[in-house]
CSV table of C-alpha atoms and ligand atoms in Angstrom, one decimal:
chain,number,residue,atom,x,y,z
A,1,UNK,CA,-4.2,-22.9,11.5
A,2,UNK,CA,-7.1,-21.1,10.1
A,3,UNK,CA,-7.2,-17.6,8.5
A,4,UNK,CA,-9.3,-16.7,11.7
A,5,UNK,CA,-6.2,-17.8,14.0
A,6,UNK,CA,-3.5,-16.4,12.0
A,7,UNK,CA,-5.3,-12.9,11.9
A,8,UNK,CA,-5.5,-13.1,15.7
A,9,UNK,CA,-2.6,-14.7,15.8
A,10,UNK,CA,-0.6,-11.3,13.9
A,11,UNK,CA,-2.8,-8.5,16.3
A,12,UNK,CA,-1.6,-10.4,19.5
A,13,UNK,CA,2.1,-9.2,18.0
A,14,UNK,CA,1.0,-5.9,16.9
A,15,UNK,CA,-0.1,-2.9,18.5
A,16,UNK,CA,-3.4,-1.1,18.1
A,17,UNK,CA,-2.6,1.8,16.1
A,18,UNK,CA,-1.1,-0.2,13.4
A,19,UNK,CA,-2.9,-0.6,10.3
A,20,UNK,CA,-3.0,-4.3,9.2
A,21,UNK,CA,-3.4,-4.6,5.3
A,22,UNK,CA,-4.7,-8.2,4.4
A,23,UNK,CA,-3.1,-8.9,1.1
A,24,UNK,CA,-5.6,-11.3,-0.6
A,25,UNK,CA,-4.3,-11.3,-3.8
A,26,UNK,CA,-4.6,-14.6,-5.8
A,27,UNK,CA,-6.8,-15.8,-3.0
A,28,UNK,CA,-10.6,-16.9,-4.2
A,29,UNK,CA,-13.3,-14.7,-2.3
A,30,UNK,CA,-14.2,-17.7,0.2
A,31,UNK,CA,-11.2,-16.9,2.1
A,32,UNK,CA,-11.4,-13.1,1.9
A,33,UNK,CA,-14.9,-13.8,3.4
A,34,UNK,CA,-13.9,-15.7,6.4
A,35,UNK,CA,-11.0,-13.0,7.2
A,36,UNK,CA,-14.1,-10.9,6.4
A,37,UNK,CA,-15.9,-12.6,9.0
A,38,UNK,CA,-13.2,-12.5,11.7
A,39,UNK,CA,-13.2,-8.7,11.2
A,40,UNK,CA,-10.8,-7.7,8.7
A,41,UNK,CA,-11.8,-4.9,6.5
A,42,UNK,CA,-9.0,-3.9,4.7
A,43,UNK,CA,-7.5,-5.6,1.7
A,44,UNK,CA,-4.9,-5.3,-0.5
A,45,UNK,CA,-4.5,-6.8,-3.6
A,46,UNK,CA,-1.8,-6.0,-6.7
A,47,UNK,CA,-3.9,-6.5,-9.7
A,48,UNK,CA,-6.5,-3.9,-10.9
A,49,UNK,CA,-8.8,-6.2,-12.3
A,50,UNK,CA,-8.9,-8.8,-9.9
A,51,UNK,CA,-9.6,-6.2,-7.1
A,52,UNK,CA,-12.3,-4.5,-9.3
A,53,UNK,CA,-13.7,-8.1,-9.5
A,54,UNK,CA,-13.7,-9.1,-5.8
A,55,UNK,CA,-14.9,-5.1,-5.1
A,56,UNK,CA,-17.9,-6.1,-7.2
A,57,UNK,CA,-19.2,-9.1,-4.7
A,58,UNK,CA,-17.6,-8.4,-1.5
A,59,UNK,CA,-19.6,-6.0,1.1
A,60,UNK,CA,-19.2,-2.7,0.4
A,61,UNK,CA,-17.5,-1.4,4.0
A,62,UNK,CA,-14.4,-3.0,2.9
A,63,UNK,CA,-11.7,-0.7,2.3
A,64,UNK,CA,-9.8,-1.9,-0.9
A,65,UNK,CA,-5.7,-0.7,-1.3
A,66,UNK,CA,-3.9,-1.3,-4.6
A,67,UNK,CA,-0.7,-2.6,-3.7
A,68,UNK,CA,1.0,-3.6,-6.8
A,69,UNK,CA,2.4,-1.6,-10.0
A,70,UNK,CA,0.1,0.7,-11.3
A,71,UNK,CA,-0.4,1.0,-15.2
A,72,UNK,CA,-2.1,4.9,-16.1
A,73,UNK,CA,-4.1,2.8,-18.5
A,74,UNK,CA,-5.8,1.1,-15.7
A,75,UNK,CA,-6.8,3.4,-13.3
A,76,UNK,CA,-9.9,3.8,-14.3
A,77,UNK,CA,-11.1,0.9,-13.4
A,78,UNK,CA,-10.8,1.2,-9.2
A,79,UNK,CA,-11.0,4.9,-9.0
A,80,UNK,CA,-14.9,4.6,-8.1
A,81,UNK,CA,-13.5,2.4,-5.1
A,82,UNK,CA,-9.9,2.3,-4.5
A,83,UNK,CA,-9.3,3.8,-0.6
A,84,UNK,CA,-5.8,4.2,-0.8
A,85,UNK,CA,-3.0,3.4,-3.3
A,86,UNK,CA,0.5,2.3,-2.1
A,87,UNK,CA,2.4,1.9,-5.6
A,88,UNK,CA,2.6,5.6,-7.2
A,89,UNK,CA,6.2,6.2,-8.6
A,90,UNK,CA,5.9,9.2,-10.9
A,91,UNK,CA,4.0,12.4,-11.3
A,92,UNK,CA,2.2,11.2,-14.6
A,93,UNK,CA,0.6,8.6,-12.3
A,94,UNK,CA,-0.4,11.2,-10.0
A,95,UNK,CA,-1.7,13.0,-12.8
A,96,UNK,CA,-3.5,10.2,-14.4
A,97,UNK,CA,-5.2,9.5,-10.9
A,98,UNK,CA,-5.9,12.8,-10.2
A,99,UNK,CA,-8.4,13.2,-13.5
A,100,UNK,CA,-9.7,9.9,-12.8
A,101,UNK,CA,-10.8,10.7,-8.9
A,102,UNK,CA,-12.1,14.0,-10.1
A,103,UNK,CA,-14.6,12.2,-12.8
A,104,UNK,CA,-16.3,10.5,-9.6
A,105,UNK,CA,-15.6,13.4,-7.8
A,106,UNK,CA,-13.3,11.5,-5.4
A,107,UNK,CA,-10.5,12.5,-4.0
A,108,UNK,CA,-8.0,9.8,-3.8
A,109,UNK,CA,-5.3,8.6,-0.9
A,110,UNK,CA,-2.0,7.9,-2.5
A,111,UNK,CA,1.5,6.7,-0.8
A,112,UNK,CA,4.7,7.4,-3.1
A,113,UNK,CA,6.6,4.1,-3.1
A,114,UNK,CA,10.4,4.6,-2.4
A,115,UNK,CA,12.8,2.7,-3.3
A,116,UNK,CA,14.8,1.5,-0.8
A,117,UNK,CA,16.0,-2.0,-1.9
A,118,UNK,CA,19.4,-2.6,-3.2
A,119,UNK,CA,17.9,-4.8,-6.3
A,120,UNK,CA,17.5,-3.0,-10.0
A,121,UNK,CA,13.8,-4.7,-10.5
A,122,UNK,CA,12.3,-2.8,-7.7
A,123,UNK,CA,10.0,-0.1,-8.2
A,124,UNK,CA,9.9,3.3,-6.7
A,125,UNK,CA,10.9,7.1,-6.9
A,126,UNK,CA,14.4,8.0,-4.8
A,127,UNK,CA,14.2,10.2,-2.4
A,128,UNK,CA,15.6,13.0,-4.2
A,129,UNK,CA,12.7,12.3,-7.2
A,130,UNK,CA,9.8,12.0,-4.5
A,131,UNK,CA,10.6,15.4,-2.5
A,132,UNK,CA,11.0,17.3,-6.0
A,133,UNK,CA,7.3,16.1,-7.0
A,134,UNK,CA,5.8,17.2,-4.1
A,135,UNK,CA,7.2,20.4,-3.6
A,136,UNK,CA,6.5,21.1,-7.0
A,137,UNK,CA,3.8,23.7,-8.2
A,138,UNK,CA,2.1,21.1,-10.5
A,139,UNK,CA,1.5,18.5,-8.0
A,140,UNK,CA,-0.4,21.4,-5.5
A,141,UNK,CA,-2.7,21.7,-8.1
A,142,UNK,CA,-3.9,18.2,-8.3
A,143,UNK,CA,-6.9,18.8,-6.1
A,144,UNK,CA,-8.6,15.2,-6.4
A,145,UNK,CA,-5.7,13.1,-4.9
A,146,UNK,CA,-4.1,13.3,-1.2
A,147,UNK,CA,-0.5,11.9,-0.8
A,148,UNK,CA,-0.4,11.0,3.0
A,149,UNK,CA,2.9,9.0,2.9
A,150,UNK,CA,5.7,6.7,1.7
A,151,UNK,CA,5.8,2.9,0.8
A,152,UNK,CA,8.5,0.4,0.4
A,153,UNK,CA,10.0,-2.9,0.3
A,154,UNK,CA,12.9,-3.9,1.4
A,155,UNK,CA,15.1,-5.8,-0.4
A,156,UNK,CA,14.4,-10.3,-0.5
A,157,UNK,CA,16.9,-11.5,1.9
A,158,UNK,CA,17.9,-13.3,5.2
A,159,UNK,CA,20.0,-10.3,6.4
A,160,UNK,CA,17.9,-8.6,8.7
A,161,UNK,CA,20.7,-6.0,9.3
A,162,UNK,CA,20.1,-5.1,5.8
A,163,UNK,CA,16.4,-5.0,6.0
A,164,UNK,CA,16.6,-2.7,9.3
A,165,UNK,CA,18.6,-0.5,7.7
A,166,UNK,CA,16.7,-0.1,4.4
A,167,UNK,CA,13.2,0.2,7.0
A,168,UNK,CA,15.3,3.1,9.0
A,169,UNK,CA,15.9,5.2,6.0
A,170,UNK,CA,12.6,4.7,4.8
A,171,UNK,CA,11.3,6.6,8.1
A,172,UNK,CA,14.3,9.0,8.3
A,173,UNK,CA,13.0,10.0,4.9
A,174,UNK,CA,9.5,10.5,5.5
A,175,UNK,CA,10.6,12.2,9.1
A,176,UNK,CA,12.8,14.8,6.6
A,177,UNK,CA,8.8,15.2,4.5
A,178,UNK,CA,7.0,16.9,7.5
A,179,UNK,CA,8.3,19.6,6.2
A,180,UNK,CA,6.9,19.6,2.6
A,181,UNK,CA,3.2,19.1,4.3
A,182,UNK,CA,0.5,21.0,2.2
A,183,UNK,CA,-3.1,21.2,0.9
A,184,UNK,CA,-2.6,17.9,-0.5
A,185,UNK,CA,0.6,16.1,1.1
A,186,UNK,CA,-0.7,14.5,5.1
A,187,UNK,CA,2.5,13.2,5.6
A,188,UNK,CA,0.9,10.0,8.3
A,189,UNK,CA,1.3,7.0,6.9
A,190,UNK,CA,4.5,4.5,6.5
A,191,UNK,CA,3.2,1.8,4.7
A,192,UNK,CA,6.2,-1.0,5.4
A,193,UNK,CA,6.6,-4.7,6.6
A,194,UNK,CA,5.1,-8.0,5.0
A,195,UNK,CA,5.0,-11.6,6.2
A,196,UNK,CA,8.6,-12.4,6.9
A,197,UNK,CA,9.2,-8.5,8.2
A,198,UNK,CA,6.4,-7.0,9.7
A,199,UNK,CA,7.6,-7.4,13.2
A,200,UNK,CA,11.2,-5.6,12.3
A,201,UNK,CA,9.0,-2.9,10.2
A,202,UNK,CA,7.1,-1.5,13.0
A,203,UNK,CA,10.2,-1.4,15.5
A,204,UNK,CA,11.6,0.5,12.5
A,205,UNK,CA,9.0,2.9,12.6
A,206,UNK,CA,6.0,1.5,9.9
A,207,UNK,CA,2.4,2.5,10.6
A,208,UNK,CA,1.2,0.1,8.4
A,209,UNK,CA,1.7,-3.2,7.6
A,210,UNK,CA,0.8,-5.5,4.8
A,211,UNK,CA,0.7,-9.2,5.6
A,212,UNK,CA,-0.5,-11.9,2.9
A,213,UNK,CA,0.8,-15.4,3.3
A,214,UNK,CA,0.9,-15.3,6.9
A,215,UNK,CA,-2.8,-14.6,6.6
A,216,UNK,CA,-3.5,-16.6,4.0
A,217,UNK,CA,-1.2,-19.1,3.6
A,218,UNK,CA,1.2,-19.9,0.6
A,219,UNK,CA,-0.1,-18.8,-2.5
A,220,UNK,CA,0.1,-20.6,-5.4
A,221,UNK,CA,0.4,-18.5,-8.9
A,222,UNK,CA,-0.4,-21.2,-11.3
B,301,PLP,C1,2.4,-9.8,-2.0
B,301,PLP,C2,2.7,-8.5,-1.4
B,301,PLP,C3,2.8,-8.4,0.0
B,301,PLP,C4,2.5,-9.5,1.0
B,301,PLP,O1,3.5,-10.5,1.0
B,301,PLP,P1,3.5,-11.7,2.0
B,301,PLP,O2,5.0,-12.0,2.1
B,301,PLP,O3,2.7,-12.8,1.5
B,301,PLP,O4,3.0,-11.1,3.3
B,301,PLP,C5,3.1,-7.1,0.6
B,301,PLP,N1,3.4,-6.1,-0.2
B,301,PLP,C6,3.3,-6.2,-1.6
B,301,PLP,C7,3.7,-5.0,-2.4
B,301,PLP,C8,3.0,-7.4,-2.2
B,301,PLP,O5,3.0,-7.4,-3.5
């Protein structure tokens, strides 16, 4: 199979108005092209530098979405570019990409990533944390970012019972946000499923999914 099939192959399973993120992370640029090529214009990738990199040579109507950990350090670096940003755990990171959007006078799409996994290593905000921050006076005044939803990963195992569940509170949660909407919270976008889950995610309720390896095949970190 070629990244061409596999892409058709995953929008014959999902429907229209879900948002397929292609995570092309550790993937050279020759395969981000020929996805490129078959249509795709959204990628995500989980390292700053290596998106700011690809960013620089890839055609510029590609949407590019940071996936991964953020560091506040690094911000910098894709907030000329960066359409939407799935990891944000903590208000300083809000902060931090707040000042950073409003020095290119940008104002940037963020998703709060929840933690819904039972593993410790997992990042993300509980839901308690999340709904304090964005009813919070601070985080109305940051005028340069746009929160317009939740992210999360489930946690890595075979028990899909598990998984549903931890997909179902995800959307319960963001259901219960509707009512924090304001001048910079759009509560739209459920940013859940990968590879092995995507099909289970948007039964659960996702509205966007981010598939990688059945894209691009097995990656190989070394
Ligand atoms: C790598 C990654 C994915 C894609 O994983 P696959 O299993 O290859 O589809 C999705 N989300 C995040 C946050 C990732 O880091």
């Amino acid at each position: 199979m070629n990244i061409q099939e596999n892409l058709n192959y995953i929008k014959s399973r999902v429907p229209k108005h879900i948002t397929l993120v292609a995570v092309s992370k550790t993937k050279p640029v020759t395969d981000l092209m020929e996805a490129y090529h078959a249509g795709q214009r959204i990628f995500g990738e989980n390292k700053i530098q290596e998106m700011a990199e690809k960013y620089e040579i890839m055609p510029k109507d590609i949407e590019w979405h940071m996936i991964g950990h953020v560091q506040s350090n690094k911000v910098k670096y894709m907030a000329s570019f960066v359409s939407l940003i799935h990891g944000v755990d903590n208000f300083k990171l809000l902060e931090e990409i707040n000042k950073q959007a409003k020095k290119h006078d940008r104002v940037i799409n963020c998703l709060l990533q929840i933690k819904i996994a039972l593993e410790d290593s997992k990042f993300g905000m509980t839901f308690v944390e999340a709904s304090e921050v964005l009813k919070s006076e601070a985080f109305l005044q940051l005028k340069n970012i746009q929160v317009v939803g939740v992210m999360g990963m489930a946690t890595f195992t075979e028990n899909e019972n598990q998984i549903k569940k931890e997909f179902t509170l995800l959307k319960t949660f963001f259901d219960s946000l509707k009512s924090y909407e304001s001048i910079n919270f759009k509560p739209e976008t459920i940013s859940m499923g990968m590879s092995s889950d995507y099909v289970l995610a948007i039964s659960c309720g996702s509205t966007m999914i981010r598939v990688g390896s059945s894209i691009f095949g097995e990656r190989n970190y070394n």
